[in-house]
Coordinates of C-alpha atoms in Angstrom, one line a residue:
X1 CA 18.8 -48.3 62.9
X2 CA 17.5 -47.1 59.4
X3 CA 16.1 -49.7 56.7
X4 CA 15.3 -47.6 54.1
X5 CA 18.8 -47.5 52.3
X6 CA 19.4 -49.7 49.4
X7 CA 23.0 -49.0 49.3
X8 CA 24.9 -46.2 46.5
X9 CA 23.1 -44.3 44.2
X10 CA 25.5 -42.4 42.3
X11 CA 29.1 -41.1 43.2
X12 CA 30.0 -37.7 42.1
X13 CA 33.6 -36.9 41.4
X14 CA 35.1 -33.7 39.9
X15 CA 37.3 -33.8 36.3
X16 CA 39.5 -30.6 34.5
X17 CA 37.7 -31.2 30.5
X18 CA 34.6 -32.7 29.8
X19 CA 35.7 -34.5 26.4
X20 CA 38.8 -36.1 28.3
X21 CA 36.4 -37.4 30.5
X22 CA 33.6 -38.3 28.6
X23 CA 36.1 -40.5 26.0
X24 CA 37.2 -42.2 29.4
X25 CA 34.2 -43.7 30.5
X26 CA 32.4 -44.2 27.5
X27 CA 35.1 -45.4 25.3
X28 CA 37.9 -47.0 27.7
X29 CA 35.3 -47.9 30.6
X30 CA 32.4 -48.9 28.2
X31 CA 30.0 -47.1 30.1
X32 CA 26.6 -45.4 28.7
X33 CA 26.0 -41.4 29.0
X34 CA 22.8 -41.3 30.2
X35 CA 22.4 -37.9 31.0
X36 CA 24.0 -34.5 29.4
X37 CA 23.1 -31.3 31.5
X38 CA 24.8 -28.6 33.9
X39 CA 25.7 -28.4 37.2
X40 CA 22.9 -26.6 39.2
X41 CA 24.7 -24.3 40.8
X42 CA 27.6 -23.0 38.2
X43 CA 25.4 -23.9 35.2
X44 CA 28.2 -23.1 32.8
X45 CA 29.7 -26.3 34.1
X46 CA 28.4 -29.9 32.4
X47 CA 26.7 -32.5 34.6
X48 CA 27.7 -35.7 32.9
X49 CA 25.9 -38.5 34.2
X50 CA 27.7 -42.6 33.0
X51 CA 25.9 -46.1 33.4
X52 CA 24.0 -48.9 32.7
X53 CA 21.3 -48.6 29.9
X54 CA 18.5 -46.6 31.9
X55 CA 21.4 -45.1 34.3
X56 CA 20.2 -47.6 37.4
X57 CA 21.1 -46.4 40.7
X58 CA 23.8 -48.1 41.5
X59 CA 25.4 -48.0 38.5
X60 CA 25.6 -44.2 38.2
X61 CA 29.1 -42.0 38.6
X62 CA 28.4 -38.6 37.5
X63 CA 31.1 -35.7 36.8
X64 CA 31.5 -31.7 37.1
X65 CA 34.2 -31.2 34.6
X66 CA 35.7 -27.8 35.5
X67 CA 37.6 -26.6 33.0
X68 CA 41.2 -26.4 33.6
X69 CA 40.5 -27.6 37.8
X70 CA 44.0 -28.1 39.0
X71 CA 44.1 -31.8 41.0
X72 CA 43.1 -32.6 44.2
X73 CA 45.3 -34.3 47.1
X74 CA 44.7 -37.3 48.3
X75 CA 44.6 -37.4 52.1
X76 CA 42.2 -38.2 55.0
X77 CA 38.0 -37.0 54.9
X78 CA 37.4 -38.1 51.1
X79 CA 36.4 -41.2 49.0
X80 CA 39.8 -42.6 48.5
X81 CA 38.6 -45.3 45.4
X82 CA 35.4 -45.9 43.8
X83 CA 34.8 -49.9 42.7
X84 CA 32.8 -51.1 39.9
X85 CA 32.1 -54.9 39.5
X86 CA 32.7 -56.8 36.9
X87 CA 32.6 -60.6 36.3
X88 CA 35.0 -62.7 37.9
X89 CA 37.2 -63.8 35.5
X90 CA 37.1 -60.4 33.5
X91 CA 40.2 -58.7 35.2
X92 CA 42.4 -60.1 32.5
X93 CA 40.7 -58.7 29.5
X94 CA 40.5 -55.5 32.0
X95 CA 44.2 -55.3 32.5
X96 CA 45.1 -55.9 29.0
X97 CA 42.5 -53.5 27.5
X98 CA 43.1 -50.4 29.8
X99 CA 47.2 -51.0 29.5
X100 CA 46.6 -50.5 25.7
X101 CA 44.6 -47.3 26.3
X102 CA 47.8 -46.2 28.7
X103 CA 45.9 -45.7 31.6
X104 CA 48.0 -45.1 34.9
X105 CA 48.4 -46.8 38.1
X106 CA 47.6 -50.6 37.4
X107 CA 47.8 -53.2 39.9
X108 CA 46.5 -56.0 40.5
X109 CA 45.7 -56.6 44.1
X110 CA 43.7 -58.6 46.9
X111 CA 41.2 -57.1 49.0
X112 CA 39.3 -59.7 51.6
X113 CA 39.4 -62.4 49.4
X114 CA 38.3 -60.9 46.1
X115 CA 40.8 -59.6 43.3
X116 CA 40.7 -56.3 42.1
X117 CA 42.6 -54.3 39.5
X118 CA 43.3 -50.7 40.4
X119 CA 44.0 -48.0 37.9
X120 CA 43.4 -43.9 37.9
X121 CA 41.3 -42.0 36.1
X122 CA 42.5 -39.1 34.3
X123 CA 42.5 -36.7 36.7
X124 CA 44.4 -39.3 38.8
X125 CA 40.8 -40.3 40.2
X126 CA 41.5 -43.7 42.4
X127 CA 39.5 -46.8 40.3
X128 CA 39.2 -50.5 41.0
X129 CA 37.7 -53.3 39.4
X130 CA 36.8 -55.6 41.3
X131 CA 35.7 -59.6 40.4
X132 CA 32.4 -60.4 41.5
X133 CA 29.2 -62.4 41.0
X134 CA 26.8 -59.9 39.7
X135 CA 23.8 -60.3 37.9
X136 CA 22.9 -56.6 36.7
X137 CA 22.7 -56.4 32.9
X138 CA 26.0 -54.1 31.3
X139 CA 25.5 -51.5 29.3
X140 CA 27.3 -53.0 26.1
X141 CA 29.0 -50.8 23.7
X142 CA 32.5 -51.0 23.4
X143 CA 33.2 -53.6 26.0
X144 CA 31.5 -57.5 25.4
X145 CA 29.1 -58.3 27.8
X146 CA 30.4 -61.1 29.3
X147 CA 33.5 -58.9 30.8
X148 CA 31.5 -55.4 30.9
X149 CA 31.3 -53.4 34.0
X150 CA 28.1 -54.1 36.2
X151 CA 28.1 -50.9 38.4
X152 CA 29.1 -50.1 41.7
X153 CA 31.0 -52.7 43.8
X154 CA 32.1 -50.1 46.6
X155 CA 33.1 -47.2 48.0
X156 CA 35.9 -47.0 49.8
X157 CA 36.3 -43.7 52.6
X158 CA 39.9 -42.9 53.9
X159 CA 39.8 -41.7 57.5
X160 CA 41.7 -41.2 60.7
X161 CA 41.2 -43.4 63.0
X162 CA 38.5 -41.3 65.4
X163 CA 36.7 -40.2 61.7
X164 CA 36.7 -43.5 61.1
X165 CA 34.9 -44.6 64.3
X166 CA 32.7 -41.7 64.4
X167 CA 31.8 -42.4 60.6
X168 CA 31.3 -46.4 61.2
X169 CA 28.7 -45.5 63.9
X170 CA 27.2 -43.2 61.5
X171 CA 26.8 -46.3 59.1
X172 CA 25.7 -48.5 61.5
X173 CA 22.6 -46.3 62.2
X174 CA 21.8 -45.9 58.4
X175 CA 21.5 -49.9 58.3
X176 CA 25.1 -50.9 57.2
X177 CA 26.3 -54.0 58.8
X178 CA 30.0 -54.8 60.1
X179 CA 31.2 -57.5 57.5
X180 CA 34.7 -58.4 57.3
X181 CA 38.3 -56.5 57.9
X182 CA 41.6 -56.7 56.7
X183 CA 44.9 -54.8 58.1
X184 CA 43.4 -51.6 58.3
X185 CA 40.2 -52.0 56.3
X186 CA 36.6 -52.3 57.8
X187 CA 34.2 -53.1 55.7
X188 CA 30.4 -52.4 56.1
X189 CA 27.5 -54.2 54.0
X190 CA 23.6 -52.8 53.9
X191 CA 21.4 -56.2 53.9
X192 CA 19.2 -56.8 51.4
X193 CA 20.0 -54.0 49.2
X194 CA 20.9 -53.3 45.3
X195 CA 24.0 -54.9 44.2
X196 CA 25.8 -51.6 45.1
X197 CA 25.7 -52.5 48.7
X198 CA 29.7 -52.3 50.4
X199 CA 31.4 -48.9 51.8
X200 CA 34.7 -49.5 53.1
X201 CA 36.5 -47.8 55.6
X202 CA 40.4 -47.4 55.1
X203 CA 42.2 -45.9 58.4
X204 CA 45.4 -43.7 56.9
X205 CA 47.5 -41.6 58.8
X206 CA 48.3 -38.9 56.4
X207 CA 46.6 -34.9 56.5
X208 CA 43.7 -34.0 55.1
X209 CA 42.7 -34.3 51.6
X210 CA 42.6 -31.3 49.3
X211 CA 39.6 -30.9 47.1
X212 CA 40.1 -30.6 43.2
X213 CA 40.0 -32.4 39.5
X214 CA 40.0 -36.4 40.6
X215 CA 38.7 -35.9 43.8
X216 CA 35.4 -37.4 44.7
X217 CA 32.9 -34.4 45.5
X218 CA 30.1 -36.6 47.3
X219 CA 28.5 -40.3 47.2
X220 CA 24.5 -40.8 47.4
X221 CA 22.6 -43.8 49.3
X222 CA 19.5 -44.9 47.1
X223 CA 16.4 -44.7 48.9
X224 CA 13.1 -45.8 47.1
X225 CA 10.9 -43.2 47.0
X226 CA 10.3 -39.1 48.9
X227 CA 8.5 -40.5 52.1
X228 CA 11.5 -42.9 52.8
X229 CA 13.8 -40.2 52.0
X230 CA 12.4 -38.0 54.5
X231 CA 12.5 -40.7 57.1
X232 CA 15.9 -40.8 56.6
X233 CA 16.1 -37.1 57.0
X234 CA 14.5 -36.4 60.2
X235 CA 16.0 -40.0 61.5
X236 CA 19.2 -38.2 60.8
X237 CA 18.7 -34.5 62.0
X238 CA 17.5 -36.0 65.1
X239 CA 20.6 -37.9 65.6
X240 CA 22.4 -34.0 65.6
X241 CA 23.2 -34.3 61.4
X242 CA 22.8 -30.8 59.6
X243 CA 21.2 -31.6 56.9
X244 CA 19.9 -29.3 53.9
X245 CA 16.3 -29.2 52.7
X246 CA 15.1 -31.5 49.9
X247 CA 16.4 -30.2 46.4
X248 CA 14.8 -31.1 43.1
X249 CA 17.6 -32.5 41.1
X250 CA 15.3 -33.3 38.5
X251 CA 16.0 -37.2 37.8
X252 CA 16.3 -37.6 41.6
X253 CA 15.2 -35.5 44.9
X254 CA 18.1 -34.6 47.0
X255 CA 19.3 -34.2 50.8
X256 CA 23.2 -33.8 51.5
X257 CA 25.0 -33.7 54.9
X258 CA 28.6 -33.9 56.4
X259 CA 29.8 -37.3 57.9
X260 CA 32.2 -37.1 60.8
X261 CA 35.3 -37.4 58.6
X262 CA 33.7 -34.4 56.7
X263 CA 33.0 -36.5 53.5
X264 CA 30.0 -35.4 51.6
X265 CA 26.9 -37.7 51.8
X266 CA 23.5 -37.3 49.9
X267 CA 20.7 -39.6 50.5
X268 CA 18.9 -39.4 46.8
X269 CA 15.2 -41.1 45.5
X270 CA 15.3 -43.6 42.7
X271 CA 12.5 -42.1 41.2
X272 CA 11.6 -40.0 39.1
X273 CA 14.8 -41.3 37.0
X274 CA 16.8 -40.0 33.7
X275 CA 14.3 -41.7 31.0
X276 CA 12.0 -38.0 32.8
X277 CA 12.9 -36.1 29.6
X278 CA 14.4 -38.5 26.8
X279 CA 13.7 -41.5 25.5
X280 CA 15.6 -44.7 26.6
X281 CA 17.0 -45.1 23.5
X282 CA 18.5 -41.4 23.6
X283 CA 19.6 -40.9 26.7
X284 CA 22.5 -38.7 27.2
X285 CA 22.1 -37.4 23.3
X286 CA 21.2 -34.1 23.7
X287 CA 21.7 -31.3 26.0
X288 CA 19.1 -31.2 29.4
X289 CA 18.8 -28.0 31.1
X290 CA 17.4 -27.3 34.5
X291 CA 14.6 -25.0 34.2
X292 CA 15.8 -22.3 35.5
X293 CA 18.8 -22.5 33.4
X294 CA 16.6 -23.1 30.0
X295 CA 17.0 -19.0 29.3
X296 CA 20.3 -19.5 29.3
X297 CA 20.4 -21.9 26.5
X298 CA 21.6 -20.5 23.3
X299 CA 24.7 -19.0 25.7
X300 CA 25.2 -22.2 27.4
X301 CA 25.9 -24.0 23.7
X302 CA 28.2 -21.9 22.4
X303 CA 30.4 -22.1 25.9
X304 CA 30.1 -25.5 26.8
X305 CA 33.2 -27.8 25.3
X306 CA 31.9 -29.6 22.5
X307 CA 31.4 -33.6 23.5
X308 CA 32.5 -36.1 20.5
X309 CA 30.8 -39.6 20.6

């Protein structure tokens, strides 16, 4: 069994318009841009990276808004809702705030033992709030602080029931810990990790799930540093897991391989970190490029959709 895993690092979803969903989790969410640059591979796509001041792992859900994406379909072998934590006693002022900003899907909900409000994104992306004691220091903004969203609470996976045993073994051996279940909910806990530290497993009976704007592209495990990360990889490929080299992703170093449900995990370093190439205090300002992208700069501005703060 692994112990370098902390619990999430970032969770990476996919949007149709980058000011749609910037507005949404800066303004309605009250969450910080920390980082503005382009997806590596299709750099005339934004990265857009949301979270806590110094964008924490933990805290961080990042976005490829693809212009125009049609949706995705919900289904089995995806990440069915992504949680963030807030106080306790916050899901009030939650429900009441993102009713005025006519946001879809709201309802209130029990999950073992702990409340959570769920709402869609607006790509239909499946959201939760969830009441819980956190310490982490919010990013405060637009939301007070005493209600403001901590950071990741959970992920939750939707699998068939053989993907869903398959993938709870798989968590098991990366250091996740059976902790509780409900109906058809099994839900797995990393010890001593960051606050981010619950993936759940839903067992659905439905097809699969079809990729596209409000789907969930991949979820990342924080490990401390490159030599734990590549424990974790050869731990892994000598388990039978393809897994892909280690890719520079600039704020973090990479590795990415299929589960058994076919969802898309990364394992991904909490260092170097997003303050690399800006200033705390102007993080997510201007426009990052990967270096091998920097030539394409002056093109890159005049295509990208303009972002309005």
């Amino acid at each position: 069994m692994l112990t370098q895993i902390n619990g999430l690092h970032h969770v990476t979803s996919l949007a149709s318009g980058a000011q749609e969903n910037n507005a949404f989790f800066t303004k309605v969410l009250g969450l910080r841009r920390v980082k503005k640059t382009v997806n590596f591979d299709a750099p005339d796509v934004y990265h857009l990276y949301y979270g806590d001041e110094i964008g924490t792992p933990g805290t961080v859900m990042t976005y490829f808004p693809f212009p125009n994406a049609s949706r995705g379909h919900p289904g089995t072998g995806e990440v069915g809702t992504t949680a963030f934590a807030v106080p306790k006693d916050a899901l009030p002022y939650w429900e009441t705030r993102l009713a005025e900003h006519k946001v879809d899907g709201l309802v209130r909900t029990d999950r073992l033992g702990e409340e959570r409000l769920m709402f869609k994104g607006p790509d239909g992306d499946g959201f939760a709030l969830v009441g819980a004691d956190d310490e982490r220091a919010p990013w405060v903004a637009d939301v007070p602080a005493d209600v403001a969203i901590r950071g990741f609470h959970s992920a939750d996976l939707r699998l068939s029931q053989r993907d869903a045993q398959a993938s709870a073994q798989l968590l098991r051996f990366m250091g996740y810990e059976k902790d509780d279940s409900q109906n058809n909910v099994t839900r797995f806990r990393v010890p001593n990790g960051n606050e981010a530290q619950v993936i759940d497993i839903t067992e659905v009976d439905a097809g699969r799930a079809d990729q596209g704007a409000g789907s969930v592209h991949h979820i990342a495990f924080s490990v401390d540093n490159r030599a734990k990360q590549l424990e974790v990889r050869k731990a892994l490929m000598d388990t039978g897991y393809q897994m892909t080299p280690v890719i520079d992703r600039d704020y973090f170093w990479a590795i990415y391989f299929r589960t058994p449900g076919g969802v898309l995990f990364e394992v991904a370093t909490n260092e170097p970190g997003f303050d690399r190439d800006e200033d705390t205090a102007h993080l997510g300002e201007a426009l990052r490029l990967p270096t091998q992208h920097e030539h394409l700069r002056p093109q890159l501005e005049r295509q990208l959709e303009p972002l309005h703060d």
